[in-house]
PDB file of C-alpha atoms in Angstrom:
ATOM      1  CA  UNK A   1     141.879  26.530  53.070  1.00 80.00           C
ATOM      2  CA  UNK A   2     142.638  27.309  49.390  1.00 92.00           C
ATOM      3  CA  UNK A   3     142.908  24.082  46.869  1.00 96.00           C
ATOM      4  CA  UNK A   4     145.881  22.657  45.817  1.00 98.00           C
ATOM      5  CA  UNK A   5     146.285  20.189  43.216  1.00 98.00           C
ATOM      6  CA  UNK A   6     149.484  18.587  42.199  1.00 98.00           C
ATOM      7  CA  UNK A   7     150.566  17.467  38.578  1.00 98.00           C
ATOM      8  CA  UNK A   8     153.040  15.041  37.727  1.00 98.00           C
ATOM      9  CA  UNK A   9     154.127  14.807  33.916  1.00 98.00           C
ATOM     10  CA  UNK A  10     156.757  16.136  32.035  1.00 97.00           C
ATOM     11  CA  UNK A  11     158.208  19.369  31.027  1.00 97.00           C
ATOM     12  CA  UNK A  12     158.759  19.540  27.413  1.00 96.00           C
ATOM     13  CA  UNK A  13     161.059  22.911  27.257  1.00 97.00           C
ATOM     14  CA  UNK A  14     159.389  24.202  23.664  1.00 96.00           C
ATOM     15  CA  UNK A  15     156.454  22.937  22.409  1.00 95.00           C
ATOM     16  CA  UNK A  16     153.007  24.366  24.469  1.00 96.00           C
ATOM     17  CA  UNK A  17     152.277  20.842  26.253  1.00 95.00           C
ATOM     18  CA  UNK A  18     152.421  18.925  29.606  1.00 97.00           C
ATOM     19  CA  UNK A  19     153.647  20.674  32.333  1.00 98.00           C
ATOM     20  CA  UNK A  20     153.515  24.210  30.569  1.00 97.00           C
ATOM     21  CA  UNK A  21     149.807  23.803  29.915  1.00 98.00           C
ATOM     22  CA  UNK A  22     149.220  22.281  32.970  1.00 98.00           C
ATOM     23  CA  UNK A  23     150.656  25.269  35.467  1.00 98.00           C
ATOM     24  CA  UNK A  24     149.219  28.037  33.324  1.00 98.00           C
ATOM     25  CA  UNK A  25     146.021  26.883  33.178  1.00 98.00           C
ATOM     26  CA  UNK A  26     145.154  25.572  36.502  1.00 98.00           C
ATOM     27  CA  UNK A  27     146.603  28.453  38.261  1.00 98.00           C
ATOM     28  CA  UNK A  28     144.098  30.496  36.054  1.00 98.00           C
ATOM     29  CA  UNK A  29     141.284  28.820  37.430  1.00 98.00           C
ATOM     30  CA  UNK A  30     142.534  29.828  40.499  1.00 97.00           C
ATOM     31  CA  UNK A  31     143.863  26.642  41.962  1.00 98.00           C
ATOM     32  CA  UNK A  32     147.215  26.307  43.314  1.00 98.00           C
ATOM     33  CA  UNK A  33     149.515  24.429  41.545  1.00 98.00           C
ATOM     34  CA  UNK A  34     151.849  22.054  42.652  1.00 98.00           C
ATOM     35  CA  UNK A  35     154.168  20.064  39.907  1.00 98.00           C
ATOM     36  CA  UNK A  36     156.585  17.126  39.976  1.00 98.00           C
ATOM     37  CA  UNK A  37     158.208  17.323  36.948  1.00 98.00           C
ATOM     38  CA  UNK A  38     158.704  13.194  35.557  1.00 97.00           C
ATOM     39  CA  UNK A  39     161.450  13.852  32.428  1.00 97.00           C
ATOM     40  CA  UNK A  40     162.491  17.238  31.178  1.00 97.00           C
ATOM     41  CA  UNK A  41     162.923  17.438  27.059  1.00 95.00           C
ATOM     42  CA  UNK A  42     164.154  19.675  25.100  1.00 97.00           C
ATOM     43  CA  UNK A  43     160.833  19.762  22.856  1.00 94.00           C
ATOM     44  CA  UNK A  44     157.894  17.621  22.924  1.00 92.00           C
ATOM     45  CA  UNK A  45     158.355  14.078  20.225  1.00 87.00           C
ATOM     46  CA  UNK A  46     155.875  15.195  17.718  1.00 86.00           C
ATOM     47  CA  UNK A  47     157.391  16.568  14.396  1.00 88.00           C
ATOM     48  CA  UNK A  48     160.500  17.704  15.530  1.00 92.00           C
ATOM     49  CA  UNK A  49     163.636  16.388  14.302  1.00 93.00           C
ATOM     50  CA  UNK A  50     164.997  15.094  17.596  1.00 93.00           C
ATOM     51  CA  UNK A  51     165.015  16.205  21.308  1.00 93.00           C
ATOM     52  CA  UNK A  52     166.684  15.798  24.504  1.00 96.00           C
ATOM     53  CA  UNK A  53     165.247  13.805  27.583  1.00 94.00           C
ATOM     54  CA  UNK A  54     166.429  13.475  31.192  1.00 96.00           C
ATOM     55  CA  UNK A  55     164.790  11.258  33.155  1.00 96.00           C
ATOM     56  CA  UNK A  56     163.499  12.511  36.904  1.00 98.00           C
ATOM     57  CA  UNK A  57     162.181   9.225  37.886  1.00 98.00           C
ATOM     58  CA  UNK A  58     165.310   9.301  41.306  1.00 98.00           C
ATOM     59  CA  UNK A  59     164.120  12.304  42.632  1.00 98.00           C
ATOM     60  CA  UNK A  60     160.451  10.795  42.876  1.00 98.00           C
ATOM     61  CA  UNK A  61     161.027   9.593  46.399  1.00 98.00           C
ATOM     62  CA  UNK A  62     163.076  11.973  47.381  1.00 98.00           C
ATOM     63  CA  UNK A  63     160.913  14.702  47.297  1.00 98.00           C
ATOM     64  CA  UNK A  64     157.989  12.742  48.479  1.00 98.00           C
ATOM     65  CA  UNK A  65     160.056  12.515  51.537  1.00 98.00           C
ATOM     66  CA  UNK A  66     160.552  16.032  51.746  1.00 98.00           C
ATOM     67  CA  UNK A  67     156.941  17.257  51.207  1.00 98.00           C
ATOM     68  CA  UNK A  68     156.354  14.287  54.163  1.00 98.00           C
ATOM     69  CA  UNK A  69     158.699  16.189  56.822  1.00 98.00           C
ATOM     70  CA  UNK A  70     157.345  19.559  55.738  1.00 98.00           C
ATOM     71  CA  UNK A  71     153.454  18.394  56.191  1.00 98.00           C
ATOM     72  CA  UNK A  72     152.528  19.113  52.324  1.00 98.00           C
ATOM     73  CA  UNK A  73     149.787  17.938  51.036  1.00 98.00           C
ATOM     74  CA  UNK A  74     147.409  18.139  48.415  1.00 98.00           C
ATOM     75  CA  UNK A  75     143.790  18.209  47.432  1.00 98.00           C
ATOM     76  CA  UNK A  76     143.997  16.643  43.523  1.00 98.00           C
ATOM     77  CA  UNK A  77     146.407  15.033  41.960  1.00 98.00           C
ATOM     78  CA  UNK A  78     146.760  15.078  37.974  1.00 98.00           C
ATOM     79  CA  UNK A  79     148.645  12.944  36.450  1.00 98.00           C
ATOM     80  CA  UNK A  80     150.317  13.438  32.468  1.00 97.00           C
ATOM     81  CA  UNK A  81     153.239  11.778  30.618  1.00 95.00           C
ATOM     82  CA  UNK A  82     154.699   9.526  32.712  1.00 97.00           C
ATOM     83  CA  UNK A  83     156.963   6.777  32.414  1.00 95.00           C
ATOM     84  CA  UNK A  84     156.153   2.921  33.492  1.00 95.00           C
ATOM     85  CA  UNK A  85     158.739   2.779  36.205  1.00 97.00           C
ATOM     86  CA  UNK A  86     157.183   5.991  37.314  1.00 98.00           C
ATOM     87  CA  UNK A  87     153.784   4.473  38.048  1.00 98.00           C
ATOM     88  CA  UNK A  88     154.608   2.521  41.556  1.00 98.00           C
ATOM     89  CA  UNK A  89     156.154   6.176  43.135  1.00 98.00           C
ATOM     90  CA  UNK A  90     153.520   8.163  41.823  1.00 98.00           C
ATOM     91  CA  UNK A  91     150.777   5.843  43.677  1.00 98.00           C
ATOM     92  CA  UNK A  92     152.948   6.454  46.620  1.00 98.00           C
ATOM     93  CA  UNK A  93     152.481  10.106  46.481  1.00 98.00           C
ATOM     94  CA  UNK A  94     149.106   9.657  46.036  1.00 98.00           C
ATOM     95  CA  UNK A  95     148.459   7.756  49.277  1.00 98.00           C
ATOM     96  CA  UNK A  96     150.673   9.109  51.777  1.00 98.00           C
ATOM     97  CA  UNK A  97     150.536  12.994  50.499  1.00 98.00           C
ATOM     98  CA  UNK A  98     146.801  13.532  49.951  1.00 98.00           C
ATOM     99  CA  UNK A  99     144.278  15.412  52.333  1.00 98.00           C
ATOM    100  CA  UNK A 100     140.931  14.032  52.969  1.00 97.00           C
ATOM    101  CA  UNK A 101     138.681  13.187  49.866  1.00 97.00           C
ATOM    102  CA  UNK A 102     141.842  14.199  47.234  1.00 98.00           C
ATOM    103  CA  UNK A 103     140.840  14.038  43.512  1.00 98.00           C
ATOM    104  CA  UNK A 104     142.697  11.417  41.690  1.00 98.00           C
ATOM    105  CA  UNK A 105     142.988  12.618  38.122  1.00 98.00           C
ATOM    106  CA  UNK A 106     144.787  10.857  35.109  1.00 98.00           C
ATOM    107  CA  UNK A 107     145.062  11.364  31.788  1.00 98.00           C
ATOM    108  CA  UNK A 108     146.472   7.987  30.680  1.00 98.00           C
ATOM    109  CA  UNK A 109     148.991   9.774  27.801  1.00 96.00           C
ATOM    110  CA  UNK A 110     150.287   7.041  25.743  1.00 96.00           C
ATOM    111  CA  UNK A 111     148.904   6.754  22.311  1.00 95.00           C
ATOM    112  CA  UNK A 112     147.072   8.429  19.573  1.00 94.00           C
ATOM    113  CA  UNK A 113     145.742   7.687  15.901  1.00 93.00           C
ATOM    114  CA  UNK A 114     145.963   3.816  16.773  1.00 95.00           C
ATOM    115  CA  UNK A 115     149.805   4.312  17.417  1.00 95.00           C
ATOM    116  CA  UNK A 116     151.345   3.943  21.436  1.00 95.00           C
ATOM    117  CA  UNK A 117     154.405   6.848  21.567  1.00 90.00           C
ATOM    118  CA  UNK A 118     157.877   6.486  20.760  1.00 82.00           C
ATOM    119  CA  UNK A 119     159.317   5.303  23.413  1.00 83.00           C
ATOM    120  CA  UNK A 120     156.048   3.174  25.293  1.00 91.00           C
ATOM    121  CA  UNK A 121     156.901  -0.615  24.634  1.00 93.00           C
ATOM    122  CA  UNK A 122     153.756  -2.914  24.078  1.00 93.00           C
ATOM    123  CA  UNK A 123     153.533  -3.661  27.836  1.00 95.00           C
ATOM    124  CA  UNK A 124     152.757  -0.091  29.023  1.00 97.00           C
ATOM    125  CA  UNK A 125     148.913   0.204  28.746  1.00 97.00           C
ATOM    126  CA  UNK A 126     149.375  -3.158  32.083  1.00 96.00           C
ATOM    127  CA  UNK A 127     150.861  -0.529  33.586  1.00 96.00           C
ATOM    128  CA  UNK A 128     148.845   2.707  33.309  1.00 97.00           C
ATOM    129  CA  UNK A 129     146.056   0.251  34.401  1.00 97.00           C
ATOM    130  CA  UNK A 130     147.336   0.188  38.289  1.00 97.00           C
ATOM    131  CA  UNK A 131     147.304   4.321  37.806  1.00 98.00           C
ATOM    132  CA  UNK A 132     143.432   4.144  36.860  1.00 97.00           C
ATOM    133  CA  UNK A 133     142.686   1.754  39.392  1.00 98.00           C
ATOM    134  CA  UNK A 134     141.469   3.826  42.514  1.00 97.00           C
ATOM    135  CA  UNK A 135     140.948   6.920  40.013  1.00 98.00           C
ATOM    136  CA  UNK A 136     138.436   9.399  40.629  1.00 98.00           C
ATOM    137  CA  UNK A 137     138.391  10.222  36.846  1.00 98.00           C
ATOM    138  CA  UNK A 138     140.397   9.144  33.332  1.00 98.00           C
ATOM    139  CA  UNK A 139     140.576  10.919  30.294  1.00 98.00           C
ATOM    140  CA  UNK A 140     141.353   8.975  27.434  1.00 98.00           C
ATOM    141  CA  UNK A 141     141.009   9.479  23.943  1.00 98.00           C
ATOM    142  CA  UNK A 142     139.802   6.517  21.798  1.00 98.00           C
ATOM    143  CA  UNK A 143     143.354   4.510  20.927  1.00 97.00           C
ATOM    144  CA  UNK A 144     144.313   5.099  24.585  1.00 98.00           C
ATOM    145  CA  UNK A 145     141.078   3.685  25.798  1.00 98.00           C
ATOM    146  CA  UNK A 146     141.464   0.892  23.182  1.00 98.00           C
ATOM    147  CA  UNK A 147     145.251  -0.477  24.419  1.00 98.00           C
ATOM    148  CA  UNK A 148     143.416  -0.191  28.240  1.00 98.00           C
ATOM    149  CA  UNK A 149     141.217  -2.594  27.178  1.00 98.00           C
ATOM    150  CA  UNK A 150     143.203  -4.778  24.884  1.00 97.00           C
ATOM    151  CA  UNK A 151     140.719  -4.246  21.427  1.00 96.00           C
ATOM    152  CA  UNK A 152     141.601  -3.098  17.960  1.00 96.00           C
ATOM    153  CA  UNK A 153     141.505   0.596  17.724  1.00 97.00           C
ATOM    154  CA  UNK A 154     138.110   1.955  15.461  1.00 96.00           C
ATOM    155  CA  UNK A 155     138.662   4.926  14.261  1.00 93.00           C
ATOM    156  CA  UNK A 156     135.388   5.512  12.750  1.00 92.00           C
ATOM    157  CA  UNK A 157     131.899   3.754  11.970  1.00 94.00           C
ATOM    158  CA  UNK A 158     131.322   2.950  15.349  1.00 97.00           C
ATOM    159  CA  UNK A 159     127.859   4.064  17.195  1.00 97.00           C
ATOM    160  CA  UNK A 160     127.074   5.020  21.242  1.00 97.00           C
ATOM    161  CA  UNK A 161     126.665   1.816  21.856  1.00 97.00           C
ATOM    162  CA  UNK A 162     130.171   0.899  20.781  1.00 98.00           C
ATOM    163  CA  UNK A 163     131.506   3.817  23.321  1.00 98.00           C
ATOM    164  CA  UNK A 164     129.071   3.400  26.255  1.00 98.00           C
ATOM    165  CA  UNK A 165     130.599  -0.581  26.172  1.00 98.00           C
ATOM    166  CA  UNK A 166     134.137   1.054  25.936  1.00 98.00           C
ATOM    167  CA  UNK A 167     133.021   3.344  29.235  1.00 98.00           C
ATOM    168  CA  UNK A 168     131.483   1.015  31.364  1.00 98.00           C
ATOM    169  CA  UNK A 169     134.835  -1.078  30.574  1.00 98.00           C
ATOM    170  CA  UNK A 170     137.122   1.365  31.437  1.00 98.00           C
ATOM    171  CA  UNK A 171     134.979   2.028  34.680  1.00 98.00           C
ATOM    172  CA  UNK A 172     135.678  -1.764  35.448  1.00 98.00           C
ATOM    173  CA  UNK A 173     138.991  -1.108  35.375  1.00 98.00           C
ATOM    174  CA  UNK A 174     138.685   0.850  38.854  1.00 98.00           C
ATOM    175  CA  UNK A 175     137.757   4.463  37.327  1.00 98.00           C
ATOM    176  CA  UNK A 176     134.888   5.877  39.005  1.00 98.00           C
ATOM    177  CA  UNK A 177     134.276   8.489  36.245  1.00 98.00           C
ATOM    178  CA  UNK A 178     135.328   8.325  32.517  1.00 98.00           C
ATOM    179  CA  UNK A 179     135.802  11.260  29.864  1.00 98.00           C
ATOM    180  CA  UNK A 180     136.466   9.472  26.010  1.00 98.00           C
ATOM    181  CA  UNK A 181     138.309  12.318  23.986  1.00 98.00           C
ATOM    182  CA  UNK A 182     137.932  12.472  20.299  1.00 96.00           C
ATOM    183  CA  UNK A 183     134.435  10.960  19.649  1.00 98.00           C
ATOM    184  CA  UNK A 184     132.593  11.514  16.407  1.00 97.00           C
ATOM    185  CA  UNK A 185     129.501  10.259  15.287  1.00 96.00           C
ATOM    186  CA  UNK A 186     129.407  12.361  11.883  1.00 94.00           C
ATOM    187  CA  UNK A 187     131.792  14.222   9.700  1.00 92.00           C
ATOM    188  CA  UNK A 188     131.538  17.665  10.739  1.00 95.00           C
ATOM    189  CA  UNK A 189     131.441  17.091  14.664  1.00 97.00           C
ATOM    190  CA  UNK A 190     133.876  16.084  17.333  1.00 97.00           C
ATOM    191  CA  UNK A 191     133.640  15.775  20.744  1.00 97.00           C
ATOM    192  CA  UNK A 192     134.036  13.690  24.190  1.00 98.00           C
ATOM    193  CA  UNK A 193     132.070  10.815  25.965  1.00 98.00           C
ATOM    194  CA  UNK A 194     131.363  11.409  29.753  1.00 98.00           C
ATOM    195  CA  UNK A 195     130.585   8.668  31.970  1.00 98.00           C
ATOM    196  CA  UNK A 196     129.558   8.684  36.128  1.00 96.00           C
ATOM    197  CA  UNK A 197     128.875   5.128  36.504  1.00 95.00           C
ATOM    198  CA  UNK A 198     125.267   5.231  35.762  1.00 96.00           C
ATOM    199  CA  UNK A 199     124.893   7.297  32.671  1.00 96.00           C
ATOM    200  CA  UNK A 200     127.035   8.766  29.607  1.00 98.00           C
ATOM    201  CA  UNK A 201     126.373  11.905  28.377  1.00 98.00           C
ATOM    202  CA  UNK A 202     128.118  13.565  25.420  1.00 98.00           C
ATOM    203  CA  UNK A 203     129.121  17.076  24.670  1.00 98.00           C
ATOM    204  CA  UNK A 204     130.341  18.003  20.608  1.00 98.00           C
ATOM    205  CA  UNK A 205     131.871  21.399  19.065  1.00 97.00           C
ATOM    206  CA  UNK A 206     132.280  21.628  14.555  1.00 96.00           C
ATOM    207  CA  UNK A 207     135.327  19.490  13.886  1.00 93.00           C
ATOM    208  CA  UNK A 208     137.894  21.637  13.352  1.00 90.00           C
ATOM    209  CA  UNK A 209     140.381  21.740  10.396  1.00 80.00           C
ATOM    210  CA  UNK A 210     143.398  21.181  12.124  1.00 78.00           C
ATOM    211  CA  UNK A 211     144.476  18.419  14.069  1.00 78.00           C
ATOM    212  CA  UNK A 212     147.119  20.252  16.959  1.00 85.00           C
ATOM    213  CA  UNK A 213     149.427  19.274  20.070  1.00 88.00           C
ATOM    214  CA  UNK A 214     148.992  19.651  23.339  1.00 93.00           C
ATOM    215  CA  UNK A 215     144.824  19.776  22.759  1.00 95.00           C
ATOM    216  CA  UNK A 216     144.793  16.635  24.926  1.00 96.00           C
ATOM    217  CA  UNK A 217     146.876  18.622  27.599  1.00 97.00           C
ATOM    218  CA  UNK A 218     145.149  21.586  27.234  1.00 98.00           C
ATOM    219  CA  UNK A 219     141.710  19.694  27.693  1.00 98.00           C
ATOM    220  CA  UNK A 220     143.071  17.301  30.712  1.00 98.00           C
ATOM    221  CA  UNK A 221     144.050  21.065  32.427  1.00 98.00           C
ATOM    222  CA  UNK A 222     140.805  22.665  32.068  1.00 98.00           C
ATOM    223  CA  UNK A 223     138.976  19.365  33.258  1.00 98.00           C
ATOM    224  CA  UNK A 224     141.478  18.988  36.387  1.00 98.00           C
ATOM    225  CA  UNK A 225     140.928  23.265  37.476  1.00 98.00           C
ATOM    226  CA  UNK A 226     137.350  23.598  36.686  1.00 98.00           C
ATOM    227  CA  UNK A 227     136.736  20.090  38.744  1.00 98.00           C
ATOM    228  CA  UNK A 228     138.278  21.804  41.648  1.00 98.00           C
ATOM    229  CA  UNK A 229     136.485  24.878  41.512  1.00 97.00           C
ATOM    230  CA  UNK A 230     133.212  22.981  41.638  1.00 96.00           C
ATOM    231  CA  UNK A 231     132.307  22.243  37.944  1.00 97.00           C
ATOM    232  CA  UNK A 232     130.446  18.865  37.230  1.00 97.00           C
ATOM    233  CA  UNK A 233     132.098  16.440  35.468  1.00 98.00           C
ATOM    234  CA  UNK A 234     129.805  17.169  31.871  1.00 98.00           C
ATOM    235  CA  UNK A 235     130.539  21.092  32.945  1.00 98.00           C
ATOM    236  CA  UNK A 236     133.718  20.693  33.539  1.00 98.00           C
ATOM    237  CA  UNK A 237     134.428  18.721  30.216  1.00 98.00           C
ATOM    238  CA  UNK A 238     132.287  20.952  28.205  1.00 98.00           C
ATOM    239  CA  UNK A 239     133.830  23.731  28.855  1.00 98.00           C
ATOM    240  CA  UNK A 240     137.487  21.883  28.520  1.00 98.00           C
ATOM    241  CA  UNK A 241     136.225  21.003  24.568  1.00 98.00           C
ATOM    242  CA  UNK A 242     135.452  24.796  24.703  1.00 98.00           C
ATOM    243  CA  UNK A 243     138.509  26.097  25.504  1.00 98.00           C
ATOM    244  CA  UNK A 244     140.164  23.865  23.158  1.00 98.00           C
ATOM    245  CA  UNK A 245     138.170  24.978  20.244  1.00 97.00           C
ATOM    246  CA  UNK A 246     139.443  28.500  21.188  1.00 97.00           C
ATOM    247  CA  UNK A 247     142.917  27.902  21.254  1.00 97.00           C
ATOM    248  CA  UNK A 248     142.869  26.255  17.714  1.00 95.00           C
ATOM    249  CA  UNK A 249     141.007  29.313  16.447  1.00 95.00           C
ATOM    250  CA  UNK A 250     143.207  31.459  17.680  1.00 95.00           C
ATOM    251  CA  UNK A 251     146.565  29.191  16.056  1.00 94.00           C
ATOM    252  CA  UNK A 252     144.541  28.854  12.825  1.00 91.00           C
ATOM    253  CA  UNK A 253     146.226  30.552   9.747  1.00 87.00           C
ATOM    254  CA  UNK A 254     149.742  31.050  11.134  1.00 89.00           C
ATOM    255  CA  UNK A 255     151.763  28.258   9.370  1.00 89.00           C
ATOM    256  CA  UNK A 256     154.572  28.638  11.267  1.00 91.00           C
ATOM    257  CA  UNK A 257     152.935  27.427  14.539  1.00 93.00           C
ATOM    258  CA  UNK A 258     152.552  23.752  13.637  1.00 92.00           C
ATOM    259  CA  UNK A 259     153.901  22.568  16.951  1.00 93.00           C
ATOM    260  CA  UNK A 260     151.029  23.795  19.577  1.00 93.00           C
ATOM    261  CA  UNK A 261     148.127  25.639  19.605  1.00 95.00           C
ATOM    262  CA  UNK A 262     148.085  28.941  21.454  1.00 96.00           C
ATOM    263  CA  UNK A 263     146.387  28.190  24.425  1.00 97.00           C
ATOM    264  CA  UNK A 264     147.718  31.675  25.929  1.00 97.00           C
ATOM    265  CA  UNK A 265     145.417  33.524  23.960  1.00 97.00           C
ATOM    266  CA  UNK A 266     142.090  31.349  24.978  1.00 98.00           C
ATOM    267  CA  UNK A 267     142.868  32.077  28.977  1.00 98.00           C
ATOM    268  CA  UNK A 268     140.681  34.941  28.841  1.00 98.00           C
ATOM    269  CA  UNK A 269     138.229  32.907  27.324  1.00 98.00           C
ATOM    270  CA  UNK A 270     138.452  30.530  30.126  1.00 98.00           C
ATOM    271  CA  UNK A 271     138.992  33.040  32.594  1.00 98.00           C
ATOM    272  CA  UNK A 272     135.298  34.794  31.549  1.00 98.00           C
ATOM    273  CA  UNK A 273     133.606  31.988  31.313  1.00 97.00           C
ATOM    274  CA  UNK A 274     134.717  30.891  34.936  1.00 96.00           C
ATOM    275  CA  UNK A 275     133.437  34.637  35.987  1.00 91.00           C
TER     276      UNK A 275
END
């Protein structure tokens, strides 16, 4: 039986993130894909001058129930942008629509540069914490990782030791596996931390000149598909930074593309290296 993995986060209309990363590039790593869509915006939050929301949090158990009379069911789940009232239906899913040995995947999207999202109150990161509890892997980058473990955010000047202690406490949280985005030892490289439970290994590409949107998503995607198709965790996360790389290099120089990178243009890319 073909995989199928299920993702649950939003749909921002315009703005090459969450859900239309996530379905593009799973799909291309030949996995079917599944979504629950948790809001719908107009455009993602991040330098636009306002957007729409709805919230989808009601249909939650309604479709649950649905996919339970029809006998759906899933090998991975994948979770994105989701809301805090979101958290106890999603966990429902989880346990009542997954085959034997599902994946339990979540990027814990809540916070960047030290900052949690407009719209995440202080009491969020308790939350996300009963999502990574029972997780197979997490993916956070370093302020995410920092509100799950209630410490100031570093930004820089830290050492491995500093990030093997933030690991092994994120895997006491309940994660068997842990992927740190955004780590940086010197100037000119950035990369991620990747924990099993025994051992952290880390993977860097040249720091790029751009920081973009949707990378995180983008990453998260390529982690979730290339899990499923067999991929170590270090694989699967090394080629994730990869494919990230691409899609900035192929955004660099057009100004007028501030709000995403072109991650379109790096599925070949991920496609051949796949092959």
């Amino acid at each position: 039986m073909d995989k199928r993995l299920l993702t649950i986060q939003d749909i921002s209309c315009v703005g090459q993130c969450s859900l239309t990363v996530a379905l593009p590039v799973i799909s291309a790593c030949g996995i079917e894909t599944a979504i629950l869509p948790s809001s719908v915006l107009s455009n993602h939050t991040g330098g636009f001058s306002g957007w729409t929301f709805h919230d989808l949090t009601d249909d939650m158990p309604k479709i649950l129930e649905r996919w339970l009379t029809e006998k759906i069911s899933f090998d991975a789940f994948y979770t994105g942008y989701v809301s805090k009232i979101q958290i106890p239906y999603i966990l429902e899913i989880m346990e009542k629509s997954a085959r034997s040995g599902a994946l339990r995947i979540v990027d814990p999207v809540m916070a960047d540069n030290g900052k949690l999202y407009a719209g995440f109150d202080k009491d969020f990161p308790l939350e996300m914490k009963k999502l990574i509890n029972g997780a197979d892997v997490i993916m956070p980058n370093l302020t995410e990782a920092a509100f799950l473990l209630g410490q100031p955010y570093v930004a820089e000047g830290y050492d491995k030791a500093f990030i093997e202690k933030m690991a092994r406490g994120l895997a006491a949280l309940g994660a068997k596996n842990v992927i740190i985005t955004g780590v940086s030892f010197e100037h000119s490289k950035l990369g991620v931390a990747v924990y099993n439970g025994k051992t952290v290994d880390y993977y860097f590409n040249e720091k790029q000149a751009v920081n973009a949107h949707g990378t995180g998503d983008l990453f998260a995607s390529v982690v979730s598909g290339t899990l499923l198709r067999g991929k170590t965790l270090i694989e699967a996360a090394s080629l994730a930074a990869d494919v990230v790389v691409e899609a900035i290099k192929q955004t660099s120089g057009d100004k007028e593309h501030w709000y995403g990178v072109k991650f379109e243009k790096a599925l070949p890319y991920l496609i051949k290296r796949l092959s």
